[in-house]
PDB file of C-alpha atoms in Angstrom:
ATOM      1  CA  MET A  18     -94.291 -23.402 -19.215  1.00 44.00           C
ATOM      2  CA  MET A  19     -92.585 -24.311 -11.730  1.00 38.00           C
ATOM      3  CA  MET A  20     -90.048 -24.757  -9.087  1.00 38.00           C
ATOM      4  CA  GLY A  21     -88.751 -22.601  -6.279  1.00 39.00           C
ATOM      5  CA  ILE A  22     -85.942 -21.072  -8.295  1.00 39.00           C
ATOM      6  CA  ARG A  23     -83.956 -19.555  -5.458  1.00 40.00           C
ATOM      7  CA  LYS A  24     -84.057 -22.792  -3.480  1.00 42.00           C
ATOM      8  CA  SER A  25     -83.065 -24.769  -6.555  1.00 45.00           C
ATOM      9  CA  LEU A  26     -80.170 -22.477  -7.354  1.00 46.00           C
ATOM     10  CA  ALA A  27     -78.864 -22.764  -3.817  1.00 42.00           C
ATOM     11  CA  ALA A  28     -78.690 -26.525  -4.298  1.00 47.00           C
ATOM     12  CA  LEU A  29     -76.296 -25.997  -7.201  1.00 50.00           C
ATOM     13  CA  ALA A  30     -73.502 -24.690  -5.024  1.00 42.00           C
ATOM     14  CA  ALA A  31     -71.883 -28.118  -4.847  1.00 44.00           C
ATOM     15  CA  ALA A  32     -72.312 -28.807  -8.558  1.00 56.00           C
ATOM     16  CA  THR A  33     -69.740 -28.156 -11.236  1.00 57.00           C
ATOM     17  CA  VAL A  34     -70.738 -25.937 -14.164  1.00 60.00           C
ATOM     18  CA  LEU A  35     -69.679 -27.649 -17.333  1.00 59.00           C
ATOM     19  CA  SER A  36     -68.360 -26.047 -20.488  1.00 46.00           C
ATOM     20  CA  GLY A  37     -70.262 -28.435 -22.748  1.00 51.00           C
ATOM     21  CA  MET A  38     -73.580 -30.203 -23.039  1.00 54.00           C
ATOM     22  CA  ALA A  39     -74.536 -31.866 -19.756  1.00 54.00           C
ATOM     23  CA  ALA A  40     -71.292 -33.796 -19.307  1.00 51.00           C
ATOM     24  CA  ALA A  41     -71.590 -35.797 -22.518  1.00 53.00           C
ATOM     25  CA  PRO A  42     -69.358 -38.882 -22.514  1.00 51.00           C
ATOM     26  CA  ALA A  43     -65.899 -38.345 -23.977  1.00 44.00           C
ATOM     27  CA  THR A  44     -66.320 -41.357 -26.277  1.00 49.00           C
ATOM     28  CA  ALA A  45     -68.300 -41.165 -29.489  1.00 57.00           C
ATOM     29  CA  GLN A  46     -70.769 -43.857 -28.466  1.00 83.00           C
ATOM     30  CA  MET A  47     -74.491 -43.174 -28.700  1.00 93.00           C
ATOM     31  CA  LEU A  48     -76.371 -42.029 -25.607  1.00 96.00           C
ATOM     32  CA  ASP A  49     -78.418 -44.786 -23.979  1.00 94.00           C
ATOM     33  CA  PRO A  50     -81.975 -43.799 -22.888  1.00 93.00           C
ATOM     34  CA  ASN A  51     -81.966 -46.744 -20.455  1.00 92.00           C
ATOM     35  CA  ASP A  52     -79.140 -45.158 -18.462  1.00 95.00           C
ATOM     36  CA  PRO A  53     -80.359 -42.460 -16.010  1.00 95.00           C
ATOM     37  CA  ASP A  54     -77.433 -40.130 -16.683  1.00 96.00           C
ATOM     38  CA  ASP A  55     -77.778 -40.441 -20.454  1.00 96.00           C
ATOM     39  CA  PHE A  56     -81.539 -40.064 -20.120  1.00 95.00           C
ATOM     40  CA  ASN A  57     -80.973 -36.649 -18.547  1.00 96.00           C
ATOM     41  CA  ARG A  58     -78.475 -35.718 -21.249  1.00 96.00           C
ATOM     42  CA  ILE A  59     -81.011 -36.710 -23.914  1.00 96.00           C
ATOM     43  CA  SER A  60     -83.686 -34.627 -22.166  1.00 96.00           C
ATOM     44  CA  ALA A  61     -81.317 -31.675 -22.231  1.00 97.00           C
ATOM     45  CA  ARG A  62     -80.792 -32.208 -25.952  1.00 97.00           C
ATOM     46  CA  VAL A  63     -84.551 -31.971 -26.452  1.00 97.00           C
ATOM     47  CA  GLN A  64     -84.765 -28.724 -24.487  1.00 97.00           C
ATOM     48  CA  CYS A  65     -81.459 -26.957 -25.048  1.00 98.00           C
ATOM     49  CA  GLY A  66     -78.577 -26.059 -27.312  1.00 97.00           C
ATOM     50  CA  ALA A  67     -75.154 -27.657 -27.196  1.00 96.00           C
ATOM     51  CA  GLU A  68     -73.295 -25.245 -24.907  1.00 95.00           C
ATOM     52  CA  HIS A  69     -73.923 -22.985 -21.915  1.00 92.00           C
ATOM     53  CA  GLY A  70     -75.960 -19.989 -22.970  1.00 95.00           C
ATOM     54  CA  ASP A  71     -76.657 -21.151 -26.529  1.00 97.00           C
ATOM     55  CA  GLU A  72     -80.051 -19.724 -27.451  1.00 98.00           C
ATOM     56  CA  VAL A  73     -82.613 -21.925 -29.175  1.00 98.00           C
ATOM     57  CA  VAL A  74     -86.129 -21.103 -30.334  1.00 98.00           C
ATOM     58  CA  TYR A  75     -89.185 -23.337 -30.367  1.00 98.00           C
ATOM     59  CA  HIS A  76     -91.991 -22.300 -32.713  1.00 98.00           C
ATOM     60  CA  PHE A  77     -95.526 -23.698 -32.551  1.00 98.00           C
ATOM     61  CA  SER A  78     -98.788 -22.843 -34.294  1.00 98.00           C
ATOM     62  CA  GLY A  79    -102.336 -24.150 -34.192  1.00 98.00           C
ATOM     63  CA  ASN A  80    -105.955 -23.532 -33.288  1.00 98.00           C
ATOM     64  CA  ILE A  81    -107.767 -22.289 -30.189  1.00 98.00           C
ATOM     65  CA  TYR A  82    -111.312 -23.495 -29.468  1.00 98.00           C
ATOM     66  CA  SER A  83    -113.966 -22.877 -26.884  1.00 98.00           C
ATOM     67  CA  ARG A  84    -115.899 -25.737 -25.307  1.00 97.00           C
ATOM     68  CA  VAL A  85    -119.136 -24.636 -23.641  1.00 97.00           C
ATOM     69  CA  PRO A  86    -121.788 -27.053 -22.349  1.00 96.00           C
ATOM     70  CA  GLY A  87    -124.779 -27.293 -24.665  1.00 97.00           C
ATOM     71  CA  GLU A  88    -123.177 -25.799 -27.781  1.00 97.00           C
ATOM     72  CA  ARG A  89    -120.796 -26.813 -30.544  1.00 98.00           C
ATOM     73  CA  ASP A  90    -117.113 -26.108 -30.045  1.00 98.00           C
ATOM     74  CA  ARG A  91    -116.099 -22.806 -31.645  1.00 98.00           C
ATOM     75  CA  LEU A  92    -112.853 -21.955 -33.409  1.00 98.00           C
ATOM     76  CA  LEU A  93    -112.060 -18.674 -31.687  1.00 98.00           C
ATOM     77  CA  PHE A  94    -108.540 -17.999 -32.927  1.00 98.00           C
ATOM     78  CA  ARG A  95    -105.569 -19.417 -34.672  1.00 98.00           C
ATOM     79  CA  GLY A  96    -102.284 -18.888 -32.897  1.00 98.00           C
ATOM     80  CA  GLU A  97     -98.567 -18.404 -33.456  1.00 98.00           C
ATOM     81  CA  GLY A  98     -96.265 -18.960 -30.494  1.00 98.00           C
ATOM     82  CA  MET A  99     -92.589 -19.155 -29.665  1.00 98.00           C
ATOM     83  CA  ASN A 100     -90.270 -19.790 -26.742  1.00 98.00           C
ATOM     84  CA  VAL A 101     -86.697 -18.501 -26.718  1.00 98.00           C
ATOM     85  CA  ARG A 102     -84.430 -20.193 -24.211  1.00 98.00           C
ATOM     86  CA  ALA A 103     -80.923 -20.929 -23.026  1.00 98.00           C
ATOM     87  CA  CYS A 104     -79.605 -23.563 -20.638  1.00 98.00           C
ATOM     88  CA  LEU A 105     -77.007 -24.002 -17.943  1.00 97.00           C
ATOM     89  CA  PHE A 106     -75.439 -27.449 -17.578  1.00 97.00           C
ATOM     90  CA  TYR A 107     -74.186 -28.997 -14.344  1.00 96.00           C
ATOM     91  CA  ASP A 108     -72.553 -32.130 -13.031  1.00 96.00           C
ATOM     92  CA  ASP A 109     -72.884 -33.339  -9.440  1.00 96.00           C
ATOM     93  CA  PRO A 110     -71.022 -36.276  -7.853  1.00 96.00           C
ATOM     94  CA  VAL A 111     -74.297 -37.724  -6.493  1.00 97.00           C
ATOM     95  CA  ARG A 112     -77.062 -36.373  -8.710  1.00 97.00           C
ATOM     96  CA  GLY A 113     -75.144 -36.703 -11.973  1.00 97.00           C
ATOM     97  CA  PRO A 114     -75.742 -34.411 -14.955  1.00 97.00           C
ATOM     98  CA  GLY A 115     -78.306 -31.634 -14.661  1.00 97.00           C
ATOM     99  CA  TYR A 116     -79.561 -28.620 -16.559  1.00 97.00           C
ATOM    100  CA  ARG A 117     -81.650 -25.507 -15.969  1.00 98.00           C
ATOM    101  CA  ILE A 118     -83.709 -23.573 -18.552  1.00 98.00           C
ATOM    102  CA  VAL A 119     -84.218 -19.809 -18.679  1.00 98.00           C
ATOM    103  CA  SER A 120     -86.796 -18.679 -21.225  1.00 98.00           C
ATOM    104  CA  ARG A 121     -89.456 -16.218 -22.342  1.00 98.00           C
ATOM    105  CA  GLU A 122     -92.544 -17.005 -24.436  1.00 98.00           C
ATOM    106  CA  VAL A 123     -95.123 -15.225 -26.555  1.00 98.00           C
ATOM    107  CA  LEU A 124     -98.279 -16.436 -28.267  1.00 98.00           C
ATOM    108  CA  PHE A 125    -100.274 -14.224 -30.607  1.00 98.00           C
ATOM    109  CA  TYR A 126    -104.008 -14.659 -31.184  1.00 98.00           C
ATOM    110  CA  ILE A 127    -104.704 -14.661 -34.940  1.00 98.00           C
ATOM    111  CA  ASP A 128    -108.034 -13.930 -36.637  1.00 98.00           C
ATOM    112  CA  PRO A 129    -108.996 -17.155 -38.501  1.00 97.00           C
ATOM    113  CA  GLN A 130    -110.435 -15.192 -41.435  1.00 96.00           C
ATOM    114  CA  THR A 131    -107.974 -12.321 -41.908  1.00 97.00           C
ATOM    115  CA  GLY A 132    -104.768 -13.938 -40.661  1.00 97.00           C
ATOM    116  CA  GLU A 133    -103.999 -10.761 -38.688  1.00 98.00           C
ATOM    117  CA  ILE A 134    -103.072 -10.488 -35.014  1.00 98.00           C
ATOM    118  CA  VAL A 135    -106.194  -9.666 -32.997  1.00 98.00           C
ATOM    119  CA  ASP A 136    -106.031  -6.520 -30.831  1.00 97.00           C
ATOM    120  CA  THR A 137    -109.721  -6.339 -29.895  1.00 98.00           C
ATOM    121  CA  TRP A 138    -112.304  -9.099 -29.843  1.00 98.00           C
ATOM    122  CA  GLU A 139    -116.089  -9.151 -29.757  1.00 97.00           C
ATOM    123  CA  ASN A 140    -117.087 -11.687 -27.119  1.00 97.00           C
ATOM    124  CA  PRO A 141    -119.853 -13.791 -28.744  1.00 96.00           C
ATOM    125  CA  TRP A 142    -121.364 -14.701 -25.379  1.00 96.00           C
ATOM    126  CA  SER A 143    -121.489 -11.254 -23.767  1.00 95.00           C
ATOM    127  CA  GLY A 144    -121.617  -9.083 -26.878  1.00 95.00           C
ATOM    128  CA  GLU A 145    -118.895  -6.865 -25.391  1.00 96.00           C
ATOM    129  CA  THR A 146    -115.761  -5.795 -27.254  1.00 97.00           C
ATOM    130  CA  VAL A 147    -112.651  -6.394 -25.140  1.00 97.00           C
ATOM    131  CA  ASP A 148    -108.933  -5.724 -25.489  1.00 97.00           C
ATOM    132  CA  VAL A 149    -106.882  -8.814 -26.272  1.00 98.00           C
ATOM    133  CA  MET A 150    -103.858  -9.533 -24.117  1.00 97.00           C
ATOM    134  CA  GLN A 151    -101.410 -11.604 -26.122  1.00 98.00           C
ATOM    135  CA  ILE A 152     -99.616 -14.242 -24.093  1.00 97.00           C
ATOM    136  CA  HIS A 153     -96.224 -12.781 -23.187  1.00 97.00           C
ATOM    137  CA  ASN A 154     -94.609 -14.340 -20.143  1.00 97.00           C
ATOM    138  CA  ASP A 155     -91.174 -13.342 -18.889  1.00 97.00           C
ATOM    139  CA  PRO A 156     -89.646 -15.412 -17.466  1.00 98.00           C
ATOM    140  CA  VAL A 157     -90.719 -19.033 -17.888  1.00 97.00           C
ATOM    141  CA  ASN A 158     -87.792 -20.777 -16.225  1.00 97.00           C
ATOM    142  CA  ASN A 159     -87.495 -24.410 -15.242  1.00 95.00           C
ATOM    143  CA  GLY A 160     -85.194 -26.607 -13.244  1.00 87.00           C
ATOM    144  CA  PRO A 161     -82.686 -27.642 -12.382  1.00 94.00           C
ATOM    145  CA  SER A 162     -83.521 -31.118 -13.670  1.00 95.00           C
ATOM    146  CA  TRP A 163     -81.189 -33.846 -12.447  1.00 96.00           C
ATOM    147  CA  ALA A 164     -80.455 -37.401 -13.523  1.00 96.00           C
ATOM    148  CA  ARG A 165     -80.768 -38.613  -9.923  1.00 96.00           C
ATOM    149  CA  ASP A 166     -82.201 -37.581  -6.572  1.00 95.00           C
ATOM    150  CA  GLU A 167     -80.251 -36.635  -3.435  1.00 95.00           C
ATOM    151  CA  GLU A 168     -79.594 -40.331  -2.663  1.00 95.00           C
ATOM    152  CA  GLY A 169     -78.374 -41.106  -6.174  1.00 96.00           C
ATOM    153  CA  ASN A 170     -81.553 -42.900  -7.270  1.00 95.00           C
ATOM    154  CA  PRO A 171     -82.877 -42.290 -10.811  1.00 94.00           C
ATOM    155  CA  SER A 172     -85.187 -39.279 -10.992  1.00 90.00           C
ATOM    156  CA  ARG A 173     -88.935 -39.758 -11.053  1.00 80.00           C
ATOM    157  CA  ARG A 174     -89.441 -39.226 -14.776  1.00 78.00           C
ATOM    158  CA  PHE A 175     -86.590 -41.539 -15.812  1.00 75.00           C
ATOM    159  CA  GLY A 176     -87.791 -43.892 -18.528  1.00 74.00           C
ATOM    160  CA  ASP A 177     -90.502 -41.712 -20.080  1.00 84.00           C
ATOM    161  CA  PHE A 178     -89.081 -42.089 -23.605  1.00 89.00           C
ATOM    162  CA  ARG A 179     -90.567 -44.567 -26.071  1.00 93.00           C
ATOM    163  CA  VAL A 180     -88.394 -45.726 -28.966  1.00 94.00           C
ATOM    164  CA  GLU A 181     -90.231 -47.124 -31.984  1.00 95.00           C
ATOM    165  CA  GLY A 182     -88.125 -47.909 -35.032  1.00 95.00           C
ATOM    166  CA  PRO A 183     -86.212 -44.777 -36.051  1.00 96.00           C
ATOM    167  CA  TYR A 184     -88.280 -42.466 -33.810  1.00 97.00           C
ATOM    168  CA  VAL A 185     -88.290 -41.374 -30.177  1.00 96.00           C
ATOM    169  CA  PHE A 186     -91.554 -40.247 -28.549  1.00 97.00           C
ATOM    170  CA  MET A 187     -91.481 -38.248 -25.323  1.00 95.00           C
ATOM    171  CA  PRO A 188     -94.863 -37.531 -23.654  1.00 94.00           C
ATOM    172  CA  PHE A 189     -95.012 -35.015 -20.817  1.00 90.00           C
ATOM    173  CA  GLU A 190     -98.212 -33.995 -19.022  1.00 93.00           C
ATOM    174  CA  VAL A 191     -98.420 -31.065 -16.606  1.00 92.00           C
ATOM    175  CA  PRO A 192    -101.625 -31.118 -14.508  1.00 93.00           C
ATOM    176  CA  LEU A 193    -102.122 -27.681 -12.936  1.00 92.00           C
ATOM    177  CA  PHE A 194    -104.252 -26.913  -9.880  1.00 91.00           C
ATOM    178  CA  TYR A 195    -103.263 -23.943  -7.763  1.00 88.00           C
ATOM    179  CA  ARG A 196    -104.508 -20.708  -6.256  1.00 87.00           C
ATOM    180  CA  ASN A 197    -105.604 -18.270  -8.933  1.00 87.00           C
ATOM    181  CA  PRO A 198    -103.708 -14.980  -8.517  1.00 88.00           C
ATOM    182  CA  LEU A 199    -106.832 -13.096  -9.637  1.00 87.00           C
ATOM    183  CA  ALA A 200    -109.015 -14.577  -6.888  1.00 84.00           C
ATOM    184  CA  GLY A 201    -109.169 -13.795  -3.179  1.00 80.00           C
ATOM    185  CA  ASP A 202    -107.802 -15.400  -0.041  1.00 80.00           C
ATOM    186  CA  TYR A 203    -110.651 -17.883   0.455  1.00 79.00           C
ATOM    187  CA  GLN A 204    -110.335 -20.200  -2.533  1.00 78.00           C
ATOM    188  CA  ASP A 205    -110.118 -23.259  -0.297  1.00 74.00           C
ATOM    189  CA  TYR A 206    -113.699 -22.483   0.792  1.00 71.00           C
ATOM    190  CA  VAL A 207    -115.382 -21.145  -2.361  1.00 73.00           C
ATOM    191  CA  GLY A 208    -113.321 -22.513  -5.242  1.00 76.00           C
ATOM    192  CA  ASN A 209    -111.936 -20.376  -8.084  1.00 80.00           C
ATOM    193  CA  MET A 210    -108.691 -22.365  -8.144  1.00 84.00           C
ATOM    194  CA  TYR A 211    -106.829 -22.320 -11.451  1.00 89.00           C
ATOM    195  CA  HIS A 212    -107.392 -25.742 -13.006  1.00 91.00           C
ATOM    196  CA  ALA A 213    -105.746 -26.685 -16.303  1.00 95.00           C
ATOM    197  CA  MET A 214    -103.578 -29.239 -18.027  1.00 96.00           C
ATOM    198  CA  GLU A 215    -100.710 -28.704 -20.427  1.00 96.00           C
ATOM    199  CA  ILE A 216     -99.529 -31.606 -22.556  1.00 96.00           C
ATOM    200  CA  PHE A 217     -96.163 -31.576 -24.345  1.00 96.00           C
ATOM    201  CA  ASP A 218     -95.379 -34.433 -26.724  1.00 97.00           C
ATOM    202  CA  PHE A 219     -91.928 -34.360 -28.314  1.00 97.00           C
ATOM    203  CA  ALA A 220     -90.767 -36.532 -31.214  1.00 98.00           C
ATOM    204  CA  ALA A 221     -87.318 -36.853 -32.761  1.00 98.00           C
ATOM    205  CA  ASN A 222     -85.189 -39.024 -34.973  1.00 97.00           C
ATOM    206  CA  ALA A 223     -83.397 -41.503 -32.713  1.00 97.00           C
ATOM    207  CA  ASP A 224     -80.080 -41.368 -34.586  1.00 95.00           C
ATOM    208  CA  GLU A 225     -79.986 -37.581 -34.279  1.00 97.00           C
ATOM    209  CA  LEU A 226     -81.182 -37.390 -30.678  1.00 97.00           C
ATOM    210  CA  PHE A 227     -78.844 -40.065 -29.294  1.00 97.00           C
ATOM    211  CA  ASP A 228     -75.708 -38.946 -31.177  1.00 97.00           C
ATOM    212  CA  PRO A 229     -74.246 -35.722 -29.659  1.00 96.00           C
ATOM    213  CA  VAL A 230     -71.016 -36.061 -31.653  1.00 94.00           C
ATOM    214  CA  ASN A 231     -72.426 -35.994 -35.167  1.00 95.00           C
ATOM    215  CA  HIS A 232     -75.441 -33.921 -34.125  1.00 96.00           C
ATOM    216  CA  PRO A 233     -74.331 -31.389 -31.469  1.00 96.00           C
ATOM    217  CA  VAL A 234     -77.857 -29.933 -31.383  1.00 96.00           C
ATOM    218  CA  ALA A 235     -81.009 -32.032 -31.726  1.00 97.00           C
ATOM    219  CA  TYR A 236     -84.074 -30.531 -33.441  1.00 98.00           C
ATOM    220  CA  PRO A 237     -87.186 -32.322 -32.167  1.00 98.00           C
ATOM    221  CA  MET A 238     -90.788 -31.647 -33.072  1.00 98.00           C
ATOM    222  CA  VAL A 239     -93.333 -30.785 -30.384  1.00 98.00           C
ATOM    223  CA  SER A 240     -97.067 -30.987 -29.903  1.00 98.00           C
ATOM    224  CA  TRP A 241     -98.607 -28.722 -27.237  1.00 98.00           C
ATOM    225  CA  VAL A 242    -102.157 -28.949 -25.931  1.00 98.00           C
ATOM    226  CA  ARG A 243    -103.607 -26.783 -23.187  1.00 98.00           C
ATOM    227  CA  ILE A 244    -107.033 -27.277 -21.639  1.00 98.00           C
ATOM    228  CA  SER A 245    -107.802 -24.343 -19.372  1.00 96.00           C
ATOM    229  CA  GLN A 246    -110.316 -21.836 -18.148  1.00 94.00           C
ATOM    230  CA  PHE A 247    -111.212 -18.876 -20.344  1.00 96.00           C
ATOM    231  CA  MET A 248    -108.527 -16.201 -20.510  1.00 96.00           C
ATOM    232  CA  PRO A 249    -109.114 -13.394 -17.981  1.00 94.00           C
ATOM    233  CA  TRP A 250    -109.062 -10.669 -20.664  1.00 97.00           C
ATOM    234  CA  MET A 251    -112.124 -12.302 -22.274  1.00 97.00           C
ATOM    235  CA  GLU A 252    -114.207 -11.095 -19.321  1.00 95.00           C
ATOM    236  CA  MET A 253    -116.272 -14.279 -19.195  1.00 94.00           C
ATOM    237  CA  GLY A 254    -117.075 -13.893 -15.500  1.00 85.00           C
ATOM    238  CA  GLY A 255    -118.574 -17.101 -14.142  1.00 82.00           C
ATOM    239  CA  ARG A 256    -119.760 -18.504 -17.478  1.00 91.00           C
ATOM    240  CA  PRO A 257    -119.084 -22.239 -17.774  1.00 94.00           C
ATOM    241  CA  GLY A 258    -116.695 -23.523 -20.382  1.00 96.00           C
ATOM    242  CA  LEU A 259    -113.091 -24.228 -21.337  1.00 97.00           C
ATOM    243  CA  MET A 260    -110.511 -23.294 -23.908  1.00 98.00           C
ATOM    244  CA  VAL A 261    -108.573 -25.900 -25.894  1.00 98.00           C
ATOM    245  CA  PHE A 262    -105.239 -24.935 -27.471  1.00 98.00           C
ATOM    246  CA  ASN A 263    -103.937 -27.466 -30.016  1.00 98.00           C
ATOM    247  CA  PHE A 264    -100.518 -26.593 -31.454  1.00 98.00           C
ATOM    248  CA  MET A 265     -97.618 -28.280 -33.223  1.00 98.00           C
ATOM    249  CA  GLY A 266     -94.112 -27.054 -33.911  1.00 98.00           C
ATOM    250  CA  ARG A 267     -90.395 -27.666 -33.677  1.00 98.00           C
ATOM    251  CA  LYS A 268     -87.041 -26.358 -32.509  1.00 98.00           C
ATOM    252  CA  LEU A 269     -85.845 -24.057 -35.283  1.00 98.00           C
ATOM    253  CA  PRO A 270     -82.363 -24.661 -36.752  1.00 97.00           C
ATOM    254  CA  GLY A 271     -82.349 -21.038 -37.927  1.00 97.00           C
ATOM    255  CA  GLY A 272     -83.443 -19.617 -34.572  1.00 97.00           C
ATOM    256  CA  PHE A 273     -85.451 -16.390 -34.300  1.00 98.00           C
ATOM    257  CA  GLU A 274     -85.046 -15.445 -37.969  1.00 98.00           C
ATOM    258  CA  GLU A 275     -86.866 -18.628 -38.985  1.00 98.00           C
ATOM    259  CA  LEU A 276     -90.114 -17.607 -37.257  1.00 98.00           C
ATOM    260  CA  PRO A 277     -93.072 -16.532 -39.420  1.00 98.00           C
ATOM    261  CA  GLN A 278     -92.659 -12.917 -40.520  1.00 98.00           C
ATOM    262  CA  ILE A 279     -95.823 -11.849 -38.702  1.00 98.00           C
ATOM    263  CA  MET A 280     -94.188 -12.926 -35.417  1.00 98.00           C
ATOM    264  CA  ILE A 281     -90.825 -11.343 -36.158  1.00 98.00           C
ATOM    265  CA  ASP A 282     -92.452  -8.012 -36.988  1.00 98.00           C
ATOM    266  CA  GLU A 283     -94.753  -8.003 -33.951  1.00 98.00           C
ATOM    267  CA  ILE A 284     -92.027  -9.018 -31.497  1.00 98.00           C
ATOM    268  CA  ARG A 285     -89.572  -6.421 -32.770  1.00 98.00           C
ATOM    269  CA  GLU A 286     -92.189  -3.674 -32.673  1.00 98.00           C
ATOM    270  CA  ASN A 287     -93.985  -4.413 -29.399  1.00 98.00           C
ATOM    271  CA  TYR A 288     -92.098  -7.133 -27.477  1.00 98.00           C
ATOM    272  CA  PRO A 289     -88.405  -6.590 -28.309  1.00 98.00           C
ATOM    273  CA  GLU A 290     -87.076  -8.274 -25.156  1.00 97.00           C
ATOM    274  CA  TYR A 291     -88.616 -11.553 -26.360  1.00 98.00           C
ATOM    275  CA  GLU A 292     -86.102 -11.822 -29.183  1.00 98.00           C
ATOM    276  CA  THR A 293     -83.539 -13.176 -26.706  1.00 98.00           C
ATOM    277  CA  ALA A 294     -83.589 -15.417 -23.633  1.00 98.00           C
ATOM    278  CA  PRO A 295     -83.335 -14.076 -20.068  1.00 98.00           C
ATOM    279  CA  PRO A 296     -79.897 -13.908 -18.418  1.00 97.00           C
ATOM    280  CA  LEU A 297     -78.555 -17.254 -17.259  1.00 97.00           C
ATOM    281  CA  ASP A 298     -78.603 -16.171 -13.600  1.00 96.00           C
ATOM    282  CA  ASP A 299     -82.266 -15.080 -13.746  1.00 97.00           C
ATOM    283  CA  THR A 300     -84.003 -15.707 -10.388  1.00 94.00           C
ATOM    284  CA  ARG A 301     -87.298 -13.864 -10.989  1.00 96.00           C
ATOM    285  CA  PRO A 302     -90.540 -15.727 -10.294  1.00 96.00           C
ATOM    286  CA  ASN A 303     -92.203 -17.194 -13.355  1.00 96.00           C
ATOM    287  CA  GLU A 304     -95.019 -15.363 -15.102  1.00 96.00           C
ATOM    288  CA  THR A 305     -98.293 -16.843 -16.341  1.00 93.00           C
ATOM    289  CA  THR A 306    -101.197 -15.374 -18.287  1.00 92.00           C
ATOM    290  CA  TRP A 307    -102.915 -14.746 -14.962  1.00 91.00           C
ATOM    291  CA  THR A 308    -100.024 -13.048 -13.190  1.00 93.00           C
ATOM    292  CA  LYS A 309     -99.285 -10.921 -16.283  1.00 94.00           C
ATOM    293  CA  PHE A 310    -102.963  -9.912 -16.572  1.00 92.00           C
ATOM    294  CA  LYS A 311    -103.004  -8.928 -12.901  1.00 92.00           C
ATOM    295  CA  LEU A 312     -99.796  -6.942 -13.304  1.00 92.00           C
ATOM    296  CA  LEU A 313    -101.097  -5.010 -16.316  1.00 93.00           C
ATOM    297  CA  THR A 314    -104.553  -4.467 -14.818  1.00 91.00           C
ATOM    298  CA  ASP A 315    -103.142  -3.187 -11.526  1.00 91.00           C
ATOM    299  CA  ARG A 316    -100.809  -0.902 -13.450  1.00 92.00           C
ATOM    300  CA  ALA A 317    -103.658   0.464 -15.592  1.00 89.00           C
ATOM    301  CA  ARG A 318    -105.790   1.086 -12.513  1.00 90.00           C
ATOM    302  CA  ALA A 319    -102.957   2.915 -10.763  1.00 92.00           C
ATOM    303  CA  GLU A 320    -102.284   5.095 -13.815  1.00 88.00           C
ATOM    304  CA  ALA A 321    -105.992   5.865 -14.185  1.00 87.00           C
ATOM    305  CA  ALA A 322    -106.261   6.804 -10.521  1.00 88.00           C
ATOM    306  CA  ALA A 323    -103.198   9.047 -10.766  1.00 86.00           C
ATOM    307  CA  ASN A 324    -104.762  10.826 -13.740  1.00 86.00           C
ATOM    308  CA  GLY A 325    -108.157  11.124 -12.061  1.00 82.00           C
ATOM    309  CA  GLU A 326    -109.715   8.772 -14.599  1.00 75.00           C
ATOM    310  CA  THR A 327    -112.199   5.939 -14.185  1.00 63.00           C
ATOM    311  CA  GLY A 328    -112.297   2.578 -15.885  1.00 55.00           C
ATOM    312  CA  GLU A 329    -109.380   0.396 -16.946  1.00 51.00           C
ATOM    313  CA  SER A 330    -107.608  -0.878 -20.003  1.00 51.00           C
ATOM    314  CA  HIS A 331    -105.908  -4.224 -20.501  1.00 51.00           C
ATOM    315  CA  SER A 332    -103.071  -3.748 -22.941  1.00 49.00           C
ATOM    316  CA  GLY A 333    -100.989  -6.584 -24.330  1.00 48.00           C
ATOM    317  CA  HIS A 334     -98.105  -4.264 -25.278  1.00 45.00           C
TER     318      HIS A 334
END
């Protein structure tokens, strides 16, 4: 869903790997979101399981719209998505508790009328039928995230929780603006940068989230919104417009087996590695829709050239 992983992992050499959840206090008192160290522990409870390597699954579903100047927004697809992850926990004498996430994610485009996963799609703007590339990114790793910086000061995002009555609200925006891997070497001069925003809003019961003794694993809800350019497999070229993904979901107490059956069947048939998280020592660069599309397109072109064929195919499997 980011950091230089190898550089970040090197910084962990001085940290102690803990056997439990982010160095939770030995006493049974509730975690305090106003304390930087506890704030990090609470963040880890939102993202992770209770112990090193415990796998947890987030499921989210919703709608996917187009927004094109001069026309009504269109419901293009419904969607079913999941992220399977595991965490490593650390403790550092200066930076305090920390954690790192290793994960993979898939999102399937669903026909709003039939409820089936879409393999091909008729582009209503171009009239062309194109192959659909489901979102399947491996890995999507993050961190490490620390309670404090190198000088021991609270980390930048400390204090981003809002407690209202029995609930905790945790907003998290990710503005994205970077070189598009599908464009050339002159984006600073002619544009084509990838420009998007992802918005994650978590909500949880305060008693559950702040109490690691009686609730070793917290099960928050999540809202995810993405505003982005059209997907590359849609072959929209330079047409103006955006896509809006609006999804809601939660961390599943029952893990993978609690996903909708349509997801379980599709993952086991076509994306079996996405049933489990990456290895805890994973140092591969993160994938995005754009890097995965480039990988598959380059592979299809190479295979076609080797077979003396022309044209290309974009397969999501």
